[in-house]
C-alpha atoms as one frame of an Amber mdcrd trajectory, in Angstrom:
protein
  32.915  32.489-102.555  29.395  33.303-103.333  27.500  34.317 -99.752  25.009
  31.238 -99.992  27.856  29.148-100.233  30.076  30.391 -97.276  29.893  27.550
 -94.606  28.194  28.843 -91.023  30.828  28.852 -88.437  30.799  25.037 -86.451
  30.241  25.347 -82.532  32.583  24.136 -80.568  32.343  20.727 -80.055  31.702
  19.303 -83.566  28.969  20.957 -85.779  26.649  17.937 -86.693  27.953  15.642
 -85.375  27.670  17.134 -81.851  24.142  17.368 -82.521  23.316  14.479 -83.823
  24.683  13.044 -80.639  23.303  15.661 -78.507  19.719  14.451 -80.481  20.763
  10.634 -79.327  21.534  11.328 -75.410  18.420  10.133 -73.237  15.885  11.584
 -75.404  13.540  11.559 -72.199  15.003  14.481 -70.375  14.269  17.482 -72.318
  12.245  18.546 -75.241  14.993  19.847 -77.314  16.649  17.354 -76.383  14.725
  14.325 -77.330  12.306  16.093 -79.751  13.427  19.130 -81.562  16.347  18.240
 -82.977  15.290  16.327 -86.598  16.723  13.506 -88.020  16.363  13.635 -91.767
  19.202  14.921 -94.400  19.581  17.815 -94.118  18.313  19.214 -97.605  17.258
  22.482 -99.053  16.497  26.081 -96.762  14.064  24.430 -94.488  16.643  21.868
 -93.515  19.329  24.590 -93.028  17.497  26.180 -90.744  16.528  22.847 -88.614
  20.130  22.388 -88.628  20.970  25.685 -87.729  17.989  25.152 -84.872  20.291
  21.963 -84.383  23.230  23.244 -83.779  21.968  25.996 -81.272  20.328  23.271
 -79.254  23.454  21.488 -79.262  24.870  23.969 -77.812  23.083  24.788 -75.195
  22.828  20.837 -74.588  26.715  20.881 -73.847  26.529  24.337 -72.024  23.859
  22.117 -69.603  25.666  19.367 -69.530  29.022  21.547 -67.751  26.712  22.129
 -64.895  24.564  19.134 -63.861  22.687  17.269 -66.677  20.349  16.254 -64.248
  19.121  18.893 -62.690  18.311  20.602 -66.158  17.016  17.789 -67.865  14.289
  16.844 -65.128  13.331  20.961 -64.939  12.989  20.744 -69.102  11.240  17.473
 -68.760   8.302  18.548 -65.581   5.304  17.671 -66.489   5.804  16.049 -69.825
   7.061  12.493 -68.280   5.078   9.439 -68.654   1.705   9.575 -66.559   1.959
   8.163 -62.943  -0.344   5.071 -63.365  -0.440   4.846 -58.981  -3.779   5.408
 -57.158  -2.211   7.626 -54.383   0.734   9.256 -56.432   3.100   9.925 -53.132
   6.120   9.994 -52.758   4.993  12.499 -55.938   6.735  11.433 -59.434   6.352
  14.782 -60.809   8.604  16.558 -58.173  12.430  16.003 -57.717  13.667  15.790
 -54.619  12.599  16.700 -51.418   9.994  17.692 -52.507   8.554  14.685 -53.640
   7.554  14.145 -49.940   5.616  17.165 -49.366   2.039  15.973 -50.059  -0.191
  17.775 -52.454  -3.678  19.209 -50.968  -5.380  17.137 -52.588  -3.791  14.235
 -51.043  -4.067  15.896 -47.237  -7.609  17.034 -47.965  -8.455  12.941 -49.115
  -6.463  11.708 -45.885  -8.346  13.725 -43.263 -11.978  13.057 -44.966 -10.424
   9.159 -45.150  -9.547   8.778 -41.674 -13.139  11.134 -40.371 -15.038   8.662
 -42.629 -13.518   5.538 -40.600 -13.833   7.004 -37.571 -17.304   7.561 -38.206
 -18.181   4.254 -39.525 -16.193   2.614 -36.723 -18.375   4.530 -34.210 -21.403
   3.901 -35.425 -21.156   0.295 -35.798 -19.427   0.686 -32.147 -22.564   2.314
 -30.699 -25.074  -0.224 -32.371 -23.051  -3.259 -31.367 -23.141  -2.561 -27.696
 -25.843  -2.530 -24.995 -26.893   0.045 -22.622 -26.542  -0.898 -19.403 -29.062
  -2.696 -16.492 -29.410  -1.131 -13.487 -30.973  -3.846 -11.879 -27.721  -6.421
 -13.155 -25.268  -4.229 -12.328 -26.374  -3.384  -8.405 -26.881  -7.268  -8.382
 -23.902  -8.640  -5.407 -23.658 -11.469  -4.069 -22.008 -13.071  -0.760 -18.929
 -13.163   0.148 -18.309 -16.471   2.301 -15.274 -16.964   4.839 -14.716 -20.538
   5.764 -12.355 -21.743   9.531  -9.144 -23.743   8.425 -10.810 -26.705   8.744
 -13.719 -26.266   6.233 -16.568 -24.878   8.196 -17.932 -21.879   7.041 -17.166
 -18.759   9.293 -19.365 -15.385   8.293 -20.887 -15.004   4.564 -21.230 -10.808
   4.096 -22.800  -8.563   1.531 -25.598  -9.466  -0.542 -27.792  -8.569   2.335
 -28.708  -5.244   2.329 -31.597  -3.735   0.358 -31.143  -3.024  -3.562 -34.651
  -2.094  -4.536 -34.597   0.309  -7.910 -36.285   3.205  -7.522 -37.082   5.637
  -9.959 -36.073   9.268 -10.667 -39.368  10.788  -8.428 -38.028   8.956  -5.299
 -34.492  11.018  -5.293 -35.329  13.913  -3.991 -34.027  17.096  -5.901 -31.244
  17.987  -2.996 -29.606  14.436  -4.065 -29.576  15.367  -7.500 -28.522  18.260
  -7.028 -25.226  17.391  -4.796 -24.179  14.746  -7.152 -24.433  16.769 -10.272
 -22.521  20.182  -8.327 -19.837  17.398  -7.135 -19.457  15.402 -10.277 -20.357
  16.733 -13.200 -21.708  20.358 -13.197 -22.400  20.324 -17.472 -24.171  16.783
 -16.850 -27.824  18.500 -18.009 -25.895  19.701 -21.335 -23.230  17.467 -22.022
 -23.236  14.604 -24.358 -21.985  12.198 -22.154 -18.750  12.155 -22.855 -15.554
  14.656 -21.898 -13.551  14.068 -25.417  -9.938  15.848 -22.888 -11.078  12.931
 -20.007 -11.498  10.342 -22.428  -8.497  11.449 -24.308  -6.192  11.585 -21.513
  -7.711   7.744 -20.226  -7.145   6.475 -23.526  -3.360   7.357 -23.778  -2.409
   6.006 -19.775  -4.385   2.835 -20.537  -2.343   2.257 -23.670   0.837   3.648
 -22.684   0.710   1.869 -19.380   0.090   4.355 -17.306  -2.433   4.676 -14.360
  -5.989   4.301 -15.080  -8.397   6.674 -14.959 -12.458   6.434 -15.098 -14.596
   8.579 -16.607 -15.143  12.108 -15.756 -18.941  12.583 -16.318 -21.927  10.680
 -14.681 -22.925   9.505 -17.633 -19.648   7.953 -17.926 -19.715   7.186 -14.316
 -22.649   4.979 -14.392 -21.297   3.147 -17.518 -18.420   2.079 -15.514 -20.320
   1.041 -12.846 -21.403  -1.585 -15.207 -18.304  -3.238 -15.325 -17.268  -3.214
 -12.091 -15.655  -6.911 -12.188 -13.908  -6.138 -15.113 -10.326  -5.002 -15.301
  -8.706  -1.855 -16.103  -8.146  -2.752 -20.285  -8.056  -0.455 -23.291 -10.902
  -2.443 -24.724 -12.936  -1.970 -21.991 -12.544   1.778 -21.752 -13.271   1.728
 -25.777 -16.697   0.055 -24.790 -17.236   2.374 -21.981 -16.847   5.361 -24.580
 -19.354   3.639 -26.971 -22.017   3.289 -24.596 -21.240   6.677 -22.886 -21.818
   8.258 -26.639 -25.240   6.288 -27.264 -26.776   7.061 -24.101 -25.459  10.520
 -24.307 -27.627  10.680 -27.751 -30.448   8.363 -26.900 -31.702   8.487 -23.014
 -33.475  11.532 -20.834 -30.884  13.139 -18.615 -33.337  11.872 -15.950 -32.839
   8.097 -16.758 -29.200   8.073 -16.562 -29.404  10.189 -13.249 -31.650   7.587
 -11.676 -28.732   4.767 -13.606 -26.126   6.070 -11.759 -27.647   6.925  -8.292
 -29.132   3.105  -8.021 -26.033   1.348  -8.979 -23.322   3.395  -7.040 -21.566
   1.866  -4.368 -21.778   3.609  -1.751 -20.098   1.389   1.230 -21.645  -1.012
   4.441 -22.286  -3.071   1.156 -25.170  -0.804  -0.029 -25.195  -0.251  -3.693
 -28.025   1.697  -5.050 -29.351   5.246  -3.117 -31.993   3.074  -1.817 -29.490
   0.732   0.160 -27.374   3.686   1.342 -30.338   6.103   2.639 -31.143   2.505
   4.599 -27.473   1.458   5.672 -26.484   4.995   7.042 -29.599   6.801   7.846
 -32.878   4.195   8.307 -34.282   5.714   5.975 -35.937   5.486   2.396 -34.061
   7.677  -0.110 -37.183   9.607  -0.593 -36.980  11.198   3.138 -33.393  11.923
   2.770 -32.433  16.094   3.794 -29.966  17.733   1.774 -27.494  17.303   4.986
 -27.413  13.616   4.324 -27.479  14.138   0.490 -24.359  15.912   0.718 -22.674
  13.228   2.649 -23.593  10.468   0.542 -22.417  12.743  -2.466 -19.369  12.878
  -0.024 -19.224   8.908   0.067 -19.374   8.474  -3.907 -16.116   9.797  -4.106
 -15.029   6.754  -2.919 -16.220   4.386   0.133 -12.926   3.002   1.246 -11.706
   6.398   2.269 -14.637   8.787   3.225 -16.748   5.875   4.973 -16.386   6.989
   8.314 -16.661   3.781   9.622 -13.295   2.943   8.108 -11.788   1.041   4.910
  -8.942  -0.613   3.903  -5.751   0.622   3.630  -3.091   2.779   5.238  -5.056
   5.881   4.574  -8.722   4.344   5.837  -8.544   4.538   9.441 -12.061   5.401
  10.753 -10.709   9.001  11.900  -9.024   9.742   8.753 -11.898   8.443   6.980
 -14.172  10.539   9.384 -11.972  13.957   8.736 -12.153  13.550   5.131 -16.039
  12.658   4.567 -16.590  15.809   6.893 -14.819  17.911   4.640 -15.880  16.573
   1.288 -19.770  17.332   2.885 -18.556  20.947   3.652 -17.551  21.526  -0.045
 -20.475  19.416  -1.775 -23.029  22.247   0.577 -20.815  24.797  -0.659 -20.702
  23.618  -4.223 -23.930  23.964  -4.351 -24.248  27.339  -3.673 -21.329  28.172
  -5.875 -22.941  26.539  -9.314 -26.607  27.685  -7.927 -28.213  24.381  -7.032
 -28.819  25.582  -3.206 -29.320  28.933  -1.635 -27.290  30.755   0.858 -29.745
  30.705   3.294 -30.195  27.017   2.818 -26.783  26.540   3.142 -26.334  28.892
   6.275 -28.615  25.590   7.867 -25.274  23.299   8.052 -22.716  24.009  10.709
 -19.563  21.616  11.076 -21.757  20.535  14.074 -24.012  19.280  12.506 -22.690
  16.503  10.227 -25.242  14.058  10.063 -25.980  11.178  12.422 -25.828   8.001
  10.848 -27.410   4.698  12.529 -25.500   1.541  13.722 -24.451  -0.576  10.425
 -26.034  -3.327   9.637 -22.741  -4.532   8.288 -20.994  -4.376  11.727 -24.197
  -5.941  13.728 -23.139  -8.908  11.476 -19.847  -9.469  12.242 -19.358  -9.455
  16.221 -17.119 -10.577  18.288 -13.877 -11.263  16.336 -15.476 -12.083  13.166
 -14.902  -8.426  11.468 -11.442  -8.388  12.192 -10.252 -11.973  10.870 -12.856
 -11.151   7.832 -11.150  -7.774   7.007  -7.376  -9.339   7.598  -8.497 -12.190
   5.157  -9.873  -9.413   2.650  -6.674  -7.632   2.433  -4.909 -10.254   1.699
  -7.157 -11.619  -0.849  -7.165  -7.909  -2.158  -3.277  -7.023  -2.199  -2.713
 -10.914  -3.795  -4.897 -10.370  -6.839  -5.132  -6.469  -6.632  -8.623  -6.512
  -6.462 -10.046  -3.083  -5.183 -12.504  -2.326  -2.709 -15.660  -2.190  -4.450
 -14.918  -5.209  -6.713 -14.873  -7.068  -3.390 -17.933  -5.717  -2.194 -19.855
  -7.022  -4.952 -18.878 -10.210  -3.910 -18.993 -14.158  -5.124 -15.656 -14.974
  -3.391 -15.089 -17.960  -1.290 -12.234 -17.151   1.084 -10.695 -20.040   3.013
  -9.019 -18.898   5.915  -6.224 -19.905   7.912  -8.224 -18.525  11.341  -8.973
 -21.579  13.499 -11.707 -21.365  15.606 -10.400 -23.283  19.189  -7.499 -20.916
  18.778  -9.121 -18.071  18.136 -11.813 -18.750  20.872  -9.045 -19.666  23.495
  -7.065 -16.106  22.634 -10.680 -13.838  23.269 -11.489 -16.255  26.622  -7.262
 -15.159  27.620  -8.025 -11.626  27.296 -11.514 -11.156  28.145 -10.915 -13.110
  31.359  -8.219 -11.264  32.400  -9.698  -8.036  31.410 -12.739  -8.433  33.674
 -10.217  -8.975  36.428  -7.777  -6.617  35.909 -10.013  -3.416  34.694 -13.015
  -1.781  37.112 -13.952   1.265  34.805 -16.950   2.199  37.379 -14.905   2.480
  40.122 -11.445   4.018  38.437 -13.246   5.843  34.929 -10.372   8.022  34.932
  -7.895   5.467  34.935  -9.352   2.203  33.376 -11.078   3.118  30.196  -9.793
   3.033  27.048  -6.977   0.677  27.735  -6.855  -1.537  24.809  -5.571  -5.704
  24.390  -4.205  -6.968  20.906  -2.904 -10.304  19.997  -1.638 -12.538  17.305
  -0.947 -16.238  16.828   1.308 -17.824  14.096   1.985 -21.661  12.997   5.724
 -21.909  13.477   6.692 -24.057  10.627   4.365 -22.408   8.312   3.513 -18.869
   8.900  -0.073 -19.218   8.933  -2.021 -16.952  11.086  -4.446 -19.207  13.924
  -5.679 -16.353  15.825  -5.613 -12.885  16.500  -7.813 -10.800  18.855  -8.600
  -7.233  17.808 -10.484  -5.520  19.890 -13.968  -6.149  21.232 -16.075  -6.291
  18.374 -17.387  -4.282  15.868 -20.714  -4.819  17.297 -19.138  -2.465  20.040
 -18.291   0.017  17.538 -14.715  -0.983  17.537 -13.257  -0.727  14.095  -9.370
  -0.724  14.624  -8.067  -4.056  14.541  -5.573  -4.181  17.356  -3.565  -6.867
  15.980  -2.764  -5.267  13.394  -1.529  -1.778  14.569   1.181   0.039  13.866
   2.210   2.838  16.074   2.416   0.963  19.292   5.864   0.859  20.407   7.394
  -2.293  20.997   9.824  -1.736  24.209  12.570  -3.988  24.946  10.883  -6.946
  22.507  13.253  -4.906  20.124  16.178  -6.020  21.576  16.951  -9.643  20.337
  17.104  -7.697  17.173  20.036  -5.892  18.688  21.885  -9.052  19.507  21.202
 -10.815  16.519  22.438  -8.738  14.392  25.625  -8.335  16.968  26.045 -12.320
  16.506  25.987 -11.972  12.443  27.972  -9.233  11.825  29.841  -8.366  14.887
  31.488  -5.102  16.267  34.052  -3.040  15.845  35.418  -4.319  19.081  35.651
  -7.869  17.299  37.081  -7.742  14.162  34.411  -8.513  12.099  33.787 -11.918
  13.861  29.788 -12.228  15.180  30.140 -11.932  19.172  29.346 -14.648  21.519
  26.005 -13.631  23.779  28.895 -14.075  26.581  30.154 -10.865  25.994  30.514
  -8.081  28.691  28.867  -4.692  28.218  28.401  -1.883  30.915  24.722  -2.048
  32.653  25.140   0.866  35.366  22.208   3.352  35.178  22.854   6.754  33.651
  26.227   5.207  31.790  27.230   7.636  28.955  26.223   6.332  25.644  29.444
   6.257  22.809  29.189   6.460  19.579  31.226   4.117  17.188  34.675   6.138
  17.098  34.459   6.102  20.868  33.351   9.666  21.346  30.292  10.505  23.768
  27.179  11.115  22.451  25.672  14.588  23.478  22.220  15.489  24.449  19.960
  18.675  23.803  22.193  20.665  26.155  25.211  19.731  24.446  26.105  17.242
  27.933  26.761  13.792  27.511  24.118  11.721  26.944  23.574   9.080  29.992
  21.375   6.032  29.275  18.459   5.784  31.806  17.694   1.835  32.850  14.567
   1.635  34.866  16.187   0.308  37.801  18.971   2.244  39.888  20.769  -1.326
  40.597  24.757  -0.520  39.903  25.346  -4.163  37.893  28.914  -3.398  36.283
  29.646  -5.457  33.575  27.447  -8.213  32.789  27.134 -10.369  30.006  24.774
  -9.685  26.874  22.203 -13.179  28.028  22.048 -11.354  31.693  21.002  -7.725
  30.243  18.715  -9.393  28.083  17.392 -11.770  31.126  17.058  -8.794  33.090
  15.788  -6.079  30.310  18.878  -3.719  31.281  18.449  -0.940  28.591  22.406
  -0.162  29.058  23.816  -2.477  27.376  21.846  -2.621  24.063  22.359   1.309
  24.271  25.273   1.162  23.591  25.552  -2.171  21.573  23.389  -0.796  18.817
  25.968   1.878  17.767  28.829  -0.728  18.340  27.096  -3.233  15.777  25.413
  -0.210  13.814  21.711   0.706  13.026  21.384  -0.442   9.500  22.975  -3.980
  10.535  19.906  -4.335  13.391  17.129  -2.881  10.767  18.684  -5.532   7.889
  18.593  -8.715  10.606  14.760  -6.844  11.565  13.989  -7.173   8.254  15.107
 -10.568   7.864  12.550 -11.467  10.368   9.256 -10.183   8.270   9.213  -6.722
  10.308   8.401  -4.088   7.822  10.730  -1.476   7.120   8.348   1.398   7.421
   6.883   0.653  11.018  10.869   0.670  11.853  12.138   4.157  13.758  14.194
   5.954  11.237  16.170   7.860  13.474  19.419   6.167  14.707  19.418   6.751
  18.021  19.818   5.247  20.976  16.754   4.124  22.064  16.320   2.676  18.448
  17.965  -0.693  20.432  14.885  -0.081  23.396  11.862   0.124  21.208  10.568
   2.783  19.828   9.716   1.109  16.321   5.691   0.244  15.682   5.419  -3.414
  14.233   2.296  -4.720  14.363   1.262  -7.569  16.615   1.271  -9.942  13.529
   4.276  -8.885  12.665   5.980  -9.437  15.902   4.615 -12.885  16.327   5.065
 -13.943  12.741   9.062 -12.344  13.405   9.579 -14.311  16.358   8.588 -17.092
  14.700  11.912 -16.642  12.179  13.730 -17.511  16.053  11.707 -20.794  16.622
  12.091 -22.045  13.294  16.192 -21.955  13.431  16.178 -18.946  11.176  13.440
 -19.786   8.443  11.590 -16.859   7.744   7.673 -17.475   6.517   5.447 -14.562
   5.142   2.476 -14.525   7.516  -0.736 -15.232   5.247  -4.429 -15.401   6.388
  -6.023 -17.473   3.366  -5.113 -20.614   2.114  -7.692 -20.862  -1.492  -9.811
 -18.067  -2.817 -12.943 -19.278  -5.092 -14.402 -16.963  -7.578 -17.615 -18.497
  -9.810 -16.485 -21.851  -9.082 -13.202 -21.634 -10.128  -9.980 -21.425  -7.759
  -7.922 -18.528  -8.361  -4.190 -18.603  -8.526  -1.539 -16.946  -5.817  -2.525
 -18.547  -2.504   0.011 -20.974  -2.082   1.569 -21.181   1.799   4.574 -18.375
   0.821   8.122 -19.746   0.326  10.613 -20.170   2.977  13.325 -17.924   3.215
  16.576 -17.907   5.474  16.473 -14.626   7.231  20.164 -16.042   9.517  22.286
 -18.976  10.090  20.962 -21.563  12.173  23.015 -20.998  14.927  22.260 -17.336
  15.635  18.420 -18.406  15.666  18.669 -21.303  18.081  21.370 -19.268  20.616
  19.035 -15.952  20.652  16.185 -18.823  21.321  18.671 -19.855  24.316  19.093
 -16.294  25.587  15.037 -15.673  25.222  14.934 -18.865  26.827  16.608 -17.430
  29.827  14.061 -14.715  29.841  11.681 -17.344  31.105  13.765 -19.295  33.295
  15.677 -16.274  34.865  14.288 -13.355  34.572  11.577 -10.687  33.085   9.315
 -13.400  31.936   9.017 -15.699  34.954   5.072 -16.205  34.980   5.583 -17.652
  31.252   7.309 -20.754  33.097   3.094 -21.721  34.307   3.214 -23.040  30.717
   5.034 -26.247  31.621   6.803 -26.683  28.484   9.756 -25.168  26.901   8.979
 -21.709  25.789  11.129 -18.389  25.300   9.863 -14.807  24.856  10.673 -11.387
  25.633   8.866  -8.838  27.427   8.619  -5.257  26.779   7.590  -1.505  28.533
   8.034   1.856  26.719   8.161   5.342  28.344   5.917   6.359  30.624   4.454
   2.859  30.449   2.299   3.571  27.395   2.668   0.103  26.459   3.606  -3.344
  27.481   4.351  -6.582  25.354   4.822  -9.833  25.755   6.231 -11.956  22.492
   7.155 -15.289  22.803   7.165 -18.582  21.216   7.308 -22.302  21.471   8.667
 -25.228  19.106   5.166 -24.927  17.402   3.727 -21.261  18.125   4.671 -17.795
  18.371   1.880 -15.409  19.951   2.664 -11.776  20.566   0.232  -9.748  23.594
  -0.006  -5.731  23.400  -1.262  -3.266  25.652  -1.991  -0.421  25.689  -4.393
   2.771  26.310  -5.968   5.365  23.754  -9.060   6.786  23.056 -10.123   4.977
  20.211 -12.443   8.099  18.782  -9.801  10.546  19.518  -8.581  12.465  15.798
  -4.629  11.641  17.027  -5.366   8.459  18.741  -2.431   9.296  21.127  -1.310
   6.799  23.559  -1.838   8.088  27.132   0.129   6.567  30.097  -0.872   3.630
  32.056   0.066   4.220  35.569  -2.258   3.578  38.024  -4.008   1.136  35.225
  -6.140  -1.679  37.541  -4.703   0.015  40.971  -1.344  -0.723  39.999   1.792
   1.749  39.626   2.654   0.895  36.219   2.234  -2.290  34.228   4.784  -4.309
  33.003   5.232  -7.159  29.883   5.711  -9.289  32.065   2.492  -8.851  33.956
  -0.537  -8.951  32.054   0.703  -9.642  28.279   2.780 -12.596  29.983  -0.137
 -13.790  31.496  -2.949 -13.704  28.801  -0.199 -15.075  26.393   0.298 -17.754
  28.900  -3.094 -18.596  29.654  -3.733 -18.405  25.829  -0.561 -21.472  24.999
  -1.711 -23.509  27.594  -5.481 -24.243  25.723  -3.660 -23.831  22.123  -1.633
 -26.079  22.823  -3.640 -28.838  25.321  -2.955 -32.240  24.093   0.057 -31.926
  21.830   3.391 -32.902  23.153   6.025 -30.617  24.325   9.079 -30.318  22.365
  12.452 -29.392  23.142  14.091 -25.906  20.771  17.422 -26.997  18.903  20.301
 -26.887  20.863  22.398 -24.092  20.379  25.827 -24.500  18.877  28.668 -22.476
  20.724  28.921 -19.342  18.462  31.014 -15.725  17.895  34.075 -15.059  19.850
  33.543 -12.861  23.445  34.135  -9.271  22.414  33.613  -6.747  25.717  32.938
  -3.469  25.376  35.245  -0.884  26.050  36.838  -0.698  29.705  35.651  -4.171
  30.667  37.974  -6.287  33.060  37.897  -9.035  30.228  40.430  -9.359  27.124
  38.911  -7.575  24.380  38.550  -9.895  22.105  38.729 -13.154  23.207  38.877
 -16.831  22.089  35.434 -18.521  21.604  34.300 -18.487  25.354  32.545 -21.909
  26.455  28.981 -21.489  27.390  27.825 -20.480  30.705  26.181 -22.999  32.744
  24.297 -20.535  34.665  24.201 -17.931  31.802  22.056 -15.430  33.967  24.286
 -15.631  37.303  25.011 -11.886  37.765  29.011 -11.027  37.718  30.648 -11.081
  40.739  31.107  -6.954  40.888  27.722  -6.452  40.473  25.353  -6.310  43.480
  22.396  -9.103  42.602  18.733  -7.168  41.921  16.753  -6.503  44.838  13.757
  -8.738  45.508  11.291  -5.746  46.091  10.188  -3.470  43.122  12.137  -0.344
  42.414   9.728   2.671  42.452   7.473   2.127  39.558   8.350  -1.417  39.792
   6.046  -4.407  39.312   2.839  -5.313  41.369   2.554  -7.484  44.234   0.203
 -10.328  43.384  -3.634  -9.286  42.860  -6.400 -11.066  42.582  -6.420 -10.790
  38.731  -2.778 -11.736  38.471  -3.421 -15.415  37.529  -0.001 -16.498  38.052
   1.524 -14.008  40.425   4.342 -15.276  41.680   5.348 -13.397  44.947   8.717
 -15.622  45.316  10.119 -14.517  42.068  13.295 -12.201  42.416  12.972 -11.500
  38.248  11.012  -9.103  36.429  11.005  -6.055  38.174  14.012  -4.157  35.683
  11.899  -4.112  33.039  13.865  -1.666  30.006  12.127   1.106  28.913  12.564
   3.410  25.977  13.838   7.077  27.359  16.067   9.485  25.619  18.481   8.786
  23.254  20.709  10.879  20.617  22.035   9.817  17.301  26.110  10.255  17.150
  25.864  13.506  19.111  23.125  15.073  17.518  20.717  17.204  20.063  17.465
  15.907  21.529  15.433  12.633  22.572  13.280  11.059  20.142   9.503  10.466
  21.080   8.698   7.347  21.200   7.068   7.007  17.744   6.325   9.450  15.410
   2.713   8.847  14.755   1.598   7.659  18.360  -1.205   6.111  16.437  -2.553
   2.934  17.516  -5.511   3.221  15.372  -6.648   0.315  12.122  -4.068  -0.548
  10.238  -1.840   2.648   9.158  -1.434   0.297   6.427  -1.515  -2.711   5.590
   2.243  -1.419   5.733   1.410  -3.755   8.558  -0.311  -7.448   7.169  -2.054
  -6.388   3.928   1.006  -5.381   2.005   2.486  -9.086   2.651   0.496 -10.432
   5.356
C-alpha cells in the first residue's frame, strides 16, 4: 500500500467521531474545543491537515476531561467570554473562585473617591444649613418658680443675674489665657474641631455609651447653645457642622468671647460678666489673674467646683472647696507650662491666696428654710427627669412641691424656740457652738414631705441641709428594725417562726454576746466581748418590749445575731432606708444604730410602721411644668408592702409603750396617740427622736460639728447647754412634741390599729421560761419589769438625763423612765477583733448624695 493511502493512527477514544464529539462539547469553554475544530467534510490536503489537528485537539480535550473539565475550560476561556454589562463588575466575571471577590484597584479607588465625594457634599450641605450660635439667646436664663403645696408661690429663682454680653476687649487677657491653657491649648491654631474627640463622642452616642462633650473651646461654645437639648446623635452631628463652620468663618477672638459670654459659672451666672459680679462683685475687666484662674476652674463643672456646694453625693461645700482650690492651683501652673504666665507672676499666688468671694445673691434671695426646700425639690426634679444642674439653672420650670408652709413654720418655731432657750454661745463658747439641728416630717398616707428643717439658712452661710444629711448615727432609733426582723424571720430559738415581743433576753450590763453558733464574740484583745448598757442596773431577763421601753442595749446586741444582720438590713431597706447609709459591719453595734440615714429617710421609714407595713417612697414634688406643658413622672409613688400588717402594728404597740412608760415620756404632752423611739450614740455625738401619729411621721436630730471643717467630724455634746449629756428623750423629743402639737392642731385624734398576738415566745439561751413556748397572750402591762430584776432608779445614772431646766419645756421630774437611753458602744462581729466606729464617714454635711433623698427621695 502506497504511503499516501496509509491511514494515520487513530487516537484513543475514536478518531473523527471523537473529534466531532469534542467539537460539540460546550463550545464556549475553550478556544480549541469550540472554534478550531472544523465542521466541513475533510477533502484534499488541507482537509487532511485539519483532520489531523482535530484529532490532536480531541486528544487534548479528552485529557483535560480526565483531570477536571471545568477548571481547564475556564482557564482556556478567560477573557474571551461574553462582555459583562454591569455598571460595577463585582463580584468579577472575569475571575473564578475566590478571586471573583478580590476587588480591582479601579473598583477600590472609585469607591474611596465616591465616599469622600459624598462626605464632602454632605458636609458642605450641613454647614450651609446650620446657623452660628447667638450669644444673646444662649445666655438667657428664665426663672424657676417653686410653689407651696396649696399652690401659692414660694420663690422664683434664677433669671435675675446680670447677663450682659461683653466684647473681647472687656475680657482680661489673664482670663483668656487661663481658659485656653486649661481647656484647649491649641485653640488659636486649630480648625475648631478635634477629629479624634468627635469620633469618640459619635461612637459612644451611636452605641449607647456615655455621652461626651466637645473637647475644643469652639465645640464647647457650640454645646452651650444647645444646653436645653437632648444628648442625641443628631445634636452631636449638628454641633460638629456648626463647629466646622465657625472654625473656618469666624475670628478666634469672636469664638472665645462667645464661649466666655455663654458658659455657666454657677450662682445662676451665665457669662463672664455675670460671673464676675456674682463671685467678686466687680466687672469682668477688673478681674485679676487669680480670680480669672478661679473662674476658669469653675468652668470645669460648677456643680462640683463652686465652693458654695452643689447637688449630689460628691458636691458638698467642703468637697467642692477642695476641688476648686486644687483646680485653681493647677490652672495657674498650666499657664506657666504653656507659656501664658511667667514663673514670677505665678509665684504671687500661694495656697493662702485663694480668692475670697462675696456673699451669694442666690443665698440672700433664699433665706430661712427656702434654700433647703428648693434644693430638695430641685434634686427630686433632676433625678426624675434626668436633668443636669446646668439645664436646671437655665430655668423655665414651674415646680409644685409637697411642702406645707404652716407646718414648715411650725417646725422652724419649735427648733428656734428650743435653741434659744437651750444654747448660749456667749456664755459657753467652747461647748454650745456648732450645735446642729435637723428635722423632717412626712405624711403617713402618701409619703409626701410636708416640712423640714435644714439649718439656720443659706443667708446665714449654712448651706448644709441637715434634714438630708448622711453621716449622723441614728443610735437606738435603729432597734425597731431588729425587733421587726425578729418578728418576721424568727431566730434560731424559734424554729423559723417569728417571735413575740414578749420573748425574754438577758439585759444585764456587760453581758457576753454570742454568735449564732453560741460561741462568745471576741474583742480586739482576744477576750469575750461584753456589751455595755448606759445604766449598770441589773435587769436580769426582760421582754423585748421592756428592752425597747428602757432602750437597753444588751438584748438587741444579742438579738441581731440570733436573727441575722442581713435580715435586719432587709427589713430596714423595705421601709425606705437606703442601703448605702447602713453600716456594713456585722457587729453588735449594728443593732444599736451605727448606720447613718438622713432625717428624711428616718421619718419616711417610721411612717411605714404607722401605715401598718405599707411603704411609700418620700417625695417632694407633685407637678412640674415647662413652657406651659406638664412633665410626666411626678405622680405620687406607688404603695409597696414592706411587711405584714400584724408585724408593723406590733412594732407600733411596742413604740407606744416607749412613749407611755419609757425613754420618750415627754411626748405624752402631745395628748394624742403617739409612738416613737429615742436614740443616743457613743460619746453623746448625736441624739434623735423619731416618732409618729396615725397622720404624721417626724424625725428630729441633734449633733455637733463645725460646718466649715474639712472632715465634718462629729464632736461630743457632753456639757452642751450646761447639761452632763443630751439624750434623744430630751431636746429632740421636746422639739418633736412642740412641732406635732402645732402641725396637728384642730385635727381629730386617731388611734393606731389594734395589734393582734404575733409569733412565738422564743427566749434567749438561759432564760427561765421554756424555749420556745406556745403563743403567749399579750401582757396587760408590757413595761412591768420582771420579778427577778430590780426597778430602775429614778435618779439619773452617771452621764444620765439632766434635771429640769428652763428650756426643758415638757420636763416631768416625777417621770422615772428615760434615764437609760442606749448607746452604740463596741461590738465585734462573730469573733472579729476590734470595735467599730459609730460612722465610717462621720460627715454630717450636705447630702453625701442623694443616696439620701435625691436618689429616690
